[in-house]
XYZ file of C-alpha atoms in Angstrom:
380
model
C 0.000 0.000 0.000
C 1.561 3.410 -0.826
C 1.287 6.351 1.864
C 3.471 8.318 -0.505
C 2.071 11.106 -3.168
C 3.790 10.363 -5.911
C 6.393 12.787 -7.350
C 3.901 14.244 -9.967
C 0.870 14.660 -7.266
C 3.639 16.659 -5.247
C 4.069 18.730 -7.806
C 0.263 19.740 -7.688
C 0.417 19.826 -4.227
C 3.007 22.522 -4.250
C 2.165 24.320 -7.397
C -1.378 24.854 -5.455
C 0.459 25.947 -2.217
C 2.227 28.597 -3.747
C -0.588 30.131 -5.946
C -2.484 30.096 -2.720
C -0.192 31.993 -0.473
C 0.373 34.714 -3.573
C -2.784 35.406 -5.068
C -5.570 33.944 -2.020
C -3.606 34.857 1.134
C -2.872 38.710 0.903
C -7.125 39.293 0.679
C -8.335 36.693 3.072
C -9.611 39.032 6.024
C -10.658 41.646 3.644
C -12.519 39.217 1.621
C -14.300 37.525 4.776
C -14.814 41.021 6.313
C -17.145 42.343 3.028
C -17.977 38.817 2.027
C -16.829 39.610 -1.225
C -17.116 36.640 -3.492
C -13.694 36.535 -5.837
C -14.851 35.524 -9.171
C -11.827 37.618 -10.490
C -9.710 34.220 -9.003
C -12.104 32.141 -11.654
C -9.441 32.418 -14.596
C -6.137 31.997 -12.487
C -7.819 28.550 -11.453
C -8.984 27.745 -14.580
C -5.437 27.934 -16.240
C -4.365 25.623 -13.343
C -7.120 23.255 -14.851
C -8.719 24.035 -11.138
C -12.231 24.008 -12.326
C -12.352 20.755 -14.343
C -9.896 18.716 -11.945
C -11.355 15.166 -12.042
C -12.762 15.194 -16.072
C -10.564 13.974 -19.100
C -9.035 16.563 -21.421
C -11.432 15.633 -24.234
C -14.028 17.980 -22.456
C -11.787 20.292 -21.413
C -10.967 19.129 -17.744
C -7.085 18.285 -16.327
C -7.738 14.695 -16.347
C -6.179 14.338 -13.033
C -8.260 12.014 -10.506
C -9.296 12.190 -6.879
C -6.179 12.054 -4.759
C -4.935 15.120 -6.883
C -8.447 16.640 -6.669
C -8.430 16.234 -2.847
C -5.018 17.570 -2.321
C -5.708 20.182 -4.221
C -8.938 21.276 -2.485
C -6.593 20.963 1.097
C -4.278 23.380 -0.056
C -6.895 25.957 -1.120
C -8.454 25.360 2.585
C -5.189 25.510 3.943
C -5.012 29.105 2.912
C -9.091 29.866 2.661
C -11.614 27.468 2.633
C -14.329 30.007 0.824
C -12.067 29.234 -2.310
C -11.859 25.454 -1.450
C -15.612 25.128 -1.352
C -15.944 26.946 -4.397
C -13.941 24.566 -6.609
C -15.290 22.014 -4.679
C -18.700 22.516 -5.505
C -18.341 23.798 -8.536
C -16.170 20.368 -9.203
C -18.118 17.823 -7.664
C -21.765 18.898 -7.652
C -22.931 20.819 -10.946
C -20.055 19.529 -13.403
C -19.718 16.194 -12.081
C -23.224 15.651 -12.042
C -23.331 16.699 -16.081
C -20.332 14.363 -16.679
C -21.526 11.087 -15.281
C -25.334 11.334 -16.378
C -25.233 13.990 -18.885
C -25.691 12.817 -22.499
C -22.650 13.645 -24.884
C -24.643 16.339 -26.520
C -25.069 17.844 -23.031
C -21.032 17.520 -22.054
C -20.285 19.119 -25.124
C -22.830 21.855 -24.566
C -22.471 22.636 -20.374
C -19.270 20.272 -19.148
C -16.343 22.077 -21.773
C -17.243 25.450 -20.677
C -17.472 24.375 -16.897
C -14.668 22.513 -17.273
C -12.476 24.966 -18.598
C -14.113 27.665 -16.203
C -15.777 29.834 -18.864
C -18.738 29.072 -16.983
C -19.598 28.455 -13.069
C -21.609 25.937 -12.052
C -24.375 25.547 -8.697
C -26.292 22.710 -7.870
C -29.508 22.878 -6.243
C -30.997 20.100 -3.939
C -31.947 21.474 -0.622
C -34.901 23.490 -0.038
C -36.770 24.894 3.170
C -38.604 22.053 3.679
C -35.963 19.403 2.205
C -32.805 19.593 4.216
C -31.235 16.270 5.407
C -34.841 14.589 4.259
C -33.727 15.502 0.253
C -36.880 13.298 -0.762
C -38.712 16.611 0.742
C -38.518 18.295 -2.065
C -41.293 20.877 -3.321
C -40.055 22.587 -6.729
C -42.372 20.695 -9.118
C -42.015 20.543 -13.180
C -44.584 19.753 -15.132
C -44.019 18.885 -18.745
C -45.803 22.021 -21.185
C -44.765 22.407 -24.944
C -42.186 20.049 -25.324
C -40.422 20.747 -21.997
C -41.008 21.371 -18.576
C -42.728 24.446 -16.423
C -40.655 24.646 -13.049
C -41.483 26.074 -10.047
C -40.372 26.379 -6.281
C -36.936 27.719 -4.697
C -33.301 25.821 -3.511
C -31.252 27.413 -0.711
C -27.918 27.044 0.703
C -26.945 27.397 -3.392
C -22.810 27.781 -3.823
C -22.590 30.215 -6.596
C -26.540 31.117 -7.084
C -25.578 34.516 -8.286
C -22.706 34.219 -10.517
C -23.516 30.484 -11.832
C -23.509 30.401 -15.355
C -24.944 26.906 -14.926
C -27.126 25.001 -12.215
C -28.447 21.470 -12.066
C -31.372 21.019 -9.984
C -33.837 18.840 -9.159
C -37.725 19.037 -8.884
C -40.278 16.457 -8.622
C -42.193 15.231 -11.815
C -44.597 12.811 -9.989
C -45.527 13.214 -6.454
C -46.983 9.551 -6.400
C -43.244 7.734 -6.660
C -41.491 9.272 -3.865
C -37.994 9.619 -4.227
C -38.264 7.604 -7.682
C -40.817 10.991 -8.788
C -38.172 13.350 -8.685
C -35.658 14.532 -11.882
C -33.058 16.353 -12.544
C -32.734 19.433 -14.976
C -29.749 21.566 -16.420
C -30.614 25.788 -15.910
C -29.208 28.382 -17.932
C -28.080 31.528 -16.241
C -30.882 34.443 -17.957
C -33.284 31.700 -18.368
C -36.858 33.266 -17.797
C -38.307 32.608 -14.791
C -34.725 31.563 -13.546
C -32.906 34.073 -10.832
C -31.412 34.154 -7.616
C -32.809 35.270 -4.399
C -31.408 36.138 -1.071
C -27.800 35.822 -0.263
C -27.075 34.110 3.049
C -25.044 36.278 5.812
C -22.949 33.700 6.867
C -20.384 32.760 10.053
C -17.746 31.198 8.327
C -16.887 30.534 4.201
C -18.190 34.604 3.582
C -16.231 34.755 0.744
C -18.034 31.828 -0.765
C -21.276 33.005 -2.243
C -24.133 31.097 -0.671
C -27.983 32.435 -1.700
C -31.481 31.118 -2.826
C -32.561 30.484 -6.537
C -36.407 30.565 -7.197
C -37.893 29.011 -10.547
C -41.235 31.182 -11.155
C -42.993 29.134 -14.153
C -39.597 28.665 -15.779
C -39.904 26.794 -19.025
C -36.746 24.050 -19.966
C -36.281 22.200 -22.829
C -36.271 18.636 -22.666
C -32.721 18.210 -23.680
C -31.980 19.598 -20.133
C -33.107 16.961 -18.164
C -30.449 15.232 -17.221
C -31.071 11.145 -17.779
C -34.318 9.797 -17.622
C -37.601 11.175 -15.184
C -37.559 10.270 -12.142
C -33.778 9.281 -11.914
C -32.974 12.824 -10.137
C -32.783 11.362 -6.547
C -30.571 8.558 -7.100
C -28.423 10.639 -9.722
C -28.296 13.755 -6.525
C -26.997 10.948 -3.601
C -24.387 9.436 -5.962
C -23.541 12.559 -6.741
C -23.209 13.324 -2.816
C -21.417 10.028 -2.789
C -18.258 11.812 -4.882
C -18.807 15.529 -3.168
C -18.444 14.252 0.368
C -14.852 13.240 -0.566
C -14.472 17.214 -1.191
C -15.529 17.958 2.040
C -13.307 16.339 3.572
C -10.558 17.595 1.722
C -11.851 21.152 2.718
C -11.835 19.767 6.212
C -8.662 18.895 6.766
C -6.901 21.838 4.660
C -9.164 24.091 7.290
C -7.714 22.294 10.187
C -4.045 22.214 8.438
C -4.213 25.944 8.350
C -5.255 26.405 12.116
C -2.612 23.867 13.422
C 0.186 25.314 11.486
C -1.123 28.933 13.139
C -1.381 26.926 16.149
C 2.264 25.440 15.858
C 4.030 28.858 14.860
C 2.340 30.658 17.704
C 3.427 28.000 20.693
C 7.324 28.571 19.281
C 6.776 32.482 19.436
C 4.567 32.940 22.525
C 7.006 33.424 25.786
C 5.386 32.993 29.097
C 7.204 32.213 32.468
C 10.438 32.989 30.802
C 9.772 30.505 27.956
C 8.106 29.561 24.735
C 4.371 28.268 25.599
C 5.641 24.920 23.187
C 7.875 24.048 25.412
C 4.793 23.237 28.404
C 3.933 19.765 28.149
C -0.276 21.008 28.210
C 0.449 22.596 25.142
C 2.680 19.651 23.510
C -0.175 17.399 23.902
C -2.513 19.583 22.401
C -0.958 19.619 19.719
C 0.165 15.886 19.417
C -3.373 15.268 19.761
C -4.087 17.757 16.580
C -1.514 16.686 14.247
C -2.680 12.983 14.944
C -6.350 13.847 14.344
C -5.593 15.275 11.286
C -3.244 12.606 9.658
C -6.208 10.444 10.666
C -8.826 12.076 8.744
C -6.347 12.680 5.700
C -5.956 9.051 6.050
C -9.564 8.364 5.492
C -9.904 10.879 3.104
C -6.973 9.000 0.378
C -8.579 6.173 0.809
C -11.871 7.337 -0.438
C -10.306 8.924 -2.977
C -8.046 5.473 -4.261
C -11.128 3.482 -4.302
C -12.882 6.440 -6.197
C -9.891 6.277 -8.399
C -9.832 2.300 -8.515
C -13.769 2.688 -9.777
C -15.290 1.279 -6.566
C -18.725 2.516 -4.594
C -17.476 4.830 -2.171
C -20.912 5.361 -0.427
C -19.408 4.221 2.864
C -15.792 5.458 2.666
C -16.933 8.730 1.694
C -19.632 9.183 4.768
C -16.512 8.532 7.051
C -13.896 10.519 5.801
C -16.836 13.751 6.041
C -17.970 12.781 9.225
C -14.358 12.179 11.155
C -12.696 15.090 9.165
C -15.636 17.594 9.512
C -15.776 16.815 13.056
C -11.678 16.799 13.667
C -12.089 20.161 11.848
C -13.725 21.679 14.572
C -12.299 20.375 17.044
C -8.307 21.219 15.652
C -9.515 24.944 15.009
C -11.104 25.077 18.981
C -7.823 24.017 20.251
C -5.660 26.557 17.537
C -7.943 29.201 19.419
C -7.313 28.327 23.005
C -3.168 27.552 22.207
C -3.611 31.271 20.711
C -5.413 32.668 24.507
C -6.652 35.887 24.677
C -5.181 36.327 21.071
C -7.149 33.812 19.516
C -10.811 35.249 19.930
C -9.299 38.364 17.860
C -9.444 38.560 14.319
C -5.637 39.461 14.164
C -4.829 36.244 14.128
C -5.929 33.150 12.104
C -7.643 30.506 14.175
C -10.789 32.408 14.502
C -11.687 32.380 11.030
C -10.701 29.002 10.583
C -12.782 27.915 13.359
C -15.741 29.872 11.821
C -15.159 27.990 8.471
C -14.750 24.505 10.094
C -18.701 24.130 11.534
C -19.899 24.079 7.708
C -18.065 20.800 7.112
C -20.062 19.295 9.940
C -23.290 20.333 7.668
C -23.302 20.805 4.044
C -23.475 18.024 1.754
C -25.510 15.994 4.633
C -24.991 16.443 8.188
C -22.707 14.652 10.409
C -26.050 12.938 12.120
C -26.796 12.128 8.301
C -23.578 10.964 7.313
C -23.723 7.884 10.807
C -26.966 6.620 9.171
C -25.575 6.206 5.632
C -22.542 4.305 7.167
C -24.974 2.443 9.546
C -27.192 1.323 6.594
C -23.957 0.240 4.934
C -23.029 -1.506 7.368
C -25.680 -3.271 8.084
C -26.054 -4.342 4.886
C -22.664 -6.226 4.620
């Protein structure tokens, strides 16, 4: 088993590093301060192949797969995780959704110019009423003139405002459950198509996060994506892929606070010495750095048996849930290594601690994410 990236996945690694700590680092706090949502970054990550990481080069993607994806996703969080959860979603939720049901015609159409990050994609599943129950969901479409006529809202949307593209789901017939609802590809100036209200937010501000509302939108047929009714299955294998990403953004989030954490021990003198040199504090962070090769343990090997072409249902769950949940924890103790400094916003564990509680929510809940890996499980 290798525990090794390989000299061409370091090469990522580091080529990611550095454009994070030149052009993401200098305009963190200013960009979390005015949650001011950096689409101007959109083209520097695109000519790092950033926004089509995990798709071949034939539709304009880097071809690279998940381990690369996930370290690259860490080392964007390492620095900011508002950018990591932007290629993240934009990655593994709208494009990826496209790629593996999309028909070619549609890859050609919405996947190349999402792939190459001429457009920017959202993906809407949650609603009001359809949080961690997804088979909630209200947004109907009803089929009118050779297409569909959409209504209802999404929330919690990555990229509502600026998407170019969304793929979102809506129920076609109420009388099949989960197996009533499909999935459909919106175009950005569609009619009947347009965001809503943009979420104030405690962590990930620079991240845009708002509603969408369909208001008798009318979509073509060719933009459902596979056949009706397969919208629900499509969204949680979907899920199944994006859950790898969160973990990623977990542990880059926690990387960042116990590097902060680390620096600050070596510099911080109290009774005549450096605060590392207590043993209370060396065990914090033994316990941190631990944690976190832990979850970045899980987290490669969802991504080799994503790789390797194997269901990563369970794998997935537990790399989100531990890494999420390590997140939190890490970025509590950066604050409380920090003291009285750490509750400030002049130094970094704050922010990263406001960024980490998302992990522990989006893309299913931690509470969500136990009963997918008890079902699997169980069935064994």
């Amino acid at each position: 088993m290798e525990f090794e990236l390989s000299e061409e996945q370091q090469q990522v690694k580091m080529s990611v590093r550095e454009f994070a700590e030149a052009e993401i680092a200098p305009h963190v706090m200013e960009w979390d301060e005015t949650q001011h949502f950096p689409i101007e970054l959109v083209p520097k990550l695109a000519e790092l192949g950033l926004m089509g990481v995990i798709f071949p080069e034939e539709y304009g993607g880097a071809g690279m797969g998940y381990v690369e994806y996930a370290t690259i996703v860490e080392e964007l969080s390492r620095v900011d995780g508002s950018v990591g959860i932007s290629v993240a979603a934009h990655n593994s939720l709208c494009s990826n959704h496209i790629y593996t049901f999309g028909t070619e015609e549609q890859k050609q159409k919405f996947l190349v110019p999402l792939a190459q990050g001429k457009h920017l994609g959202a993906w809407g599943l949650t609603e009001p009423s359809a949080g961690s129950d997804a088979s909630g969901t209200r947004t109907t479409a009803v089929r009118e003139n050779g297409g569909w006529l959409v209504n209802g809202s999404k929330n919690f949307i990555t990229h509502a405002i600026h998407g170019d593209t969304c793929v979102a789901v809506a129920v076609t017939d109420r009388s099949k459950g989960n197996k009533g609802i499909t999935a459909f590809i919106f175009e950005k100036g569609m009619k009947g198509f347009a965001p809503a209200k943009k979420e104030n937010k405690l962590g990930l501000r620079a991240s845009e996060t708002a509603s969408v509302v369909f208001e008798d939108c009318h979509v073509p047929d060719e933009n459902r994506v596979g056949n009706e009714g397969e919208g629900f299955l499509q969204a949680m294998q979907v899920l199944d892929g994006g859950r790898i990403s969160i973990a990623a953004l977990a542990v880059g989030i926690a990387q960042g606070a116990y590097e902060s954490a680390v620096r600050y021990a070596k510099e911080r003198q109290q009774f005549g010495k450096p605060i590392a040199e207590f043993q209370a504090i060396q065990f914090k962070l033994a316990n941190m750095a631990t944690e976190l090769e832990a979850a970045r343990l899980l987290m490669y090997r969802a991504c080799y048996l994503k790789d390797h072409g194997k269901r990563v249902t369970k794998e997935s769950a537990m790399a989100k849930m531990y890494a999420s949940e390590m997140s939190v924890r890490v970025c509590e103790e950066a604050i409380q290594i920090h003291g009285g400094y750490g509750y400030t916003k002049d130094y970094p564990p704050e922010k990263y601690w406001r960024d980490s509680k998302l992990c522990t929510i989006g893309e299913g809940t931690s509470e969500i994410q136990r009963i997918v890996i008890a079902r699997q499980l169980l069935r064994q």
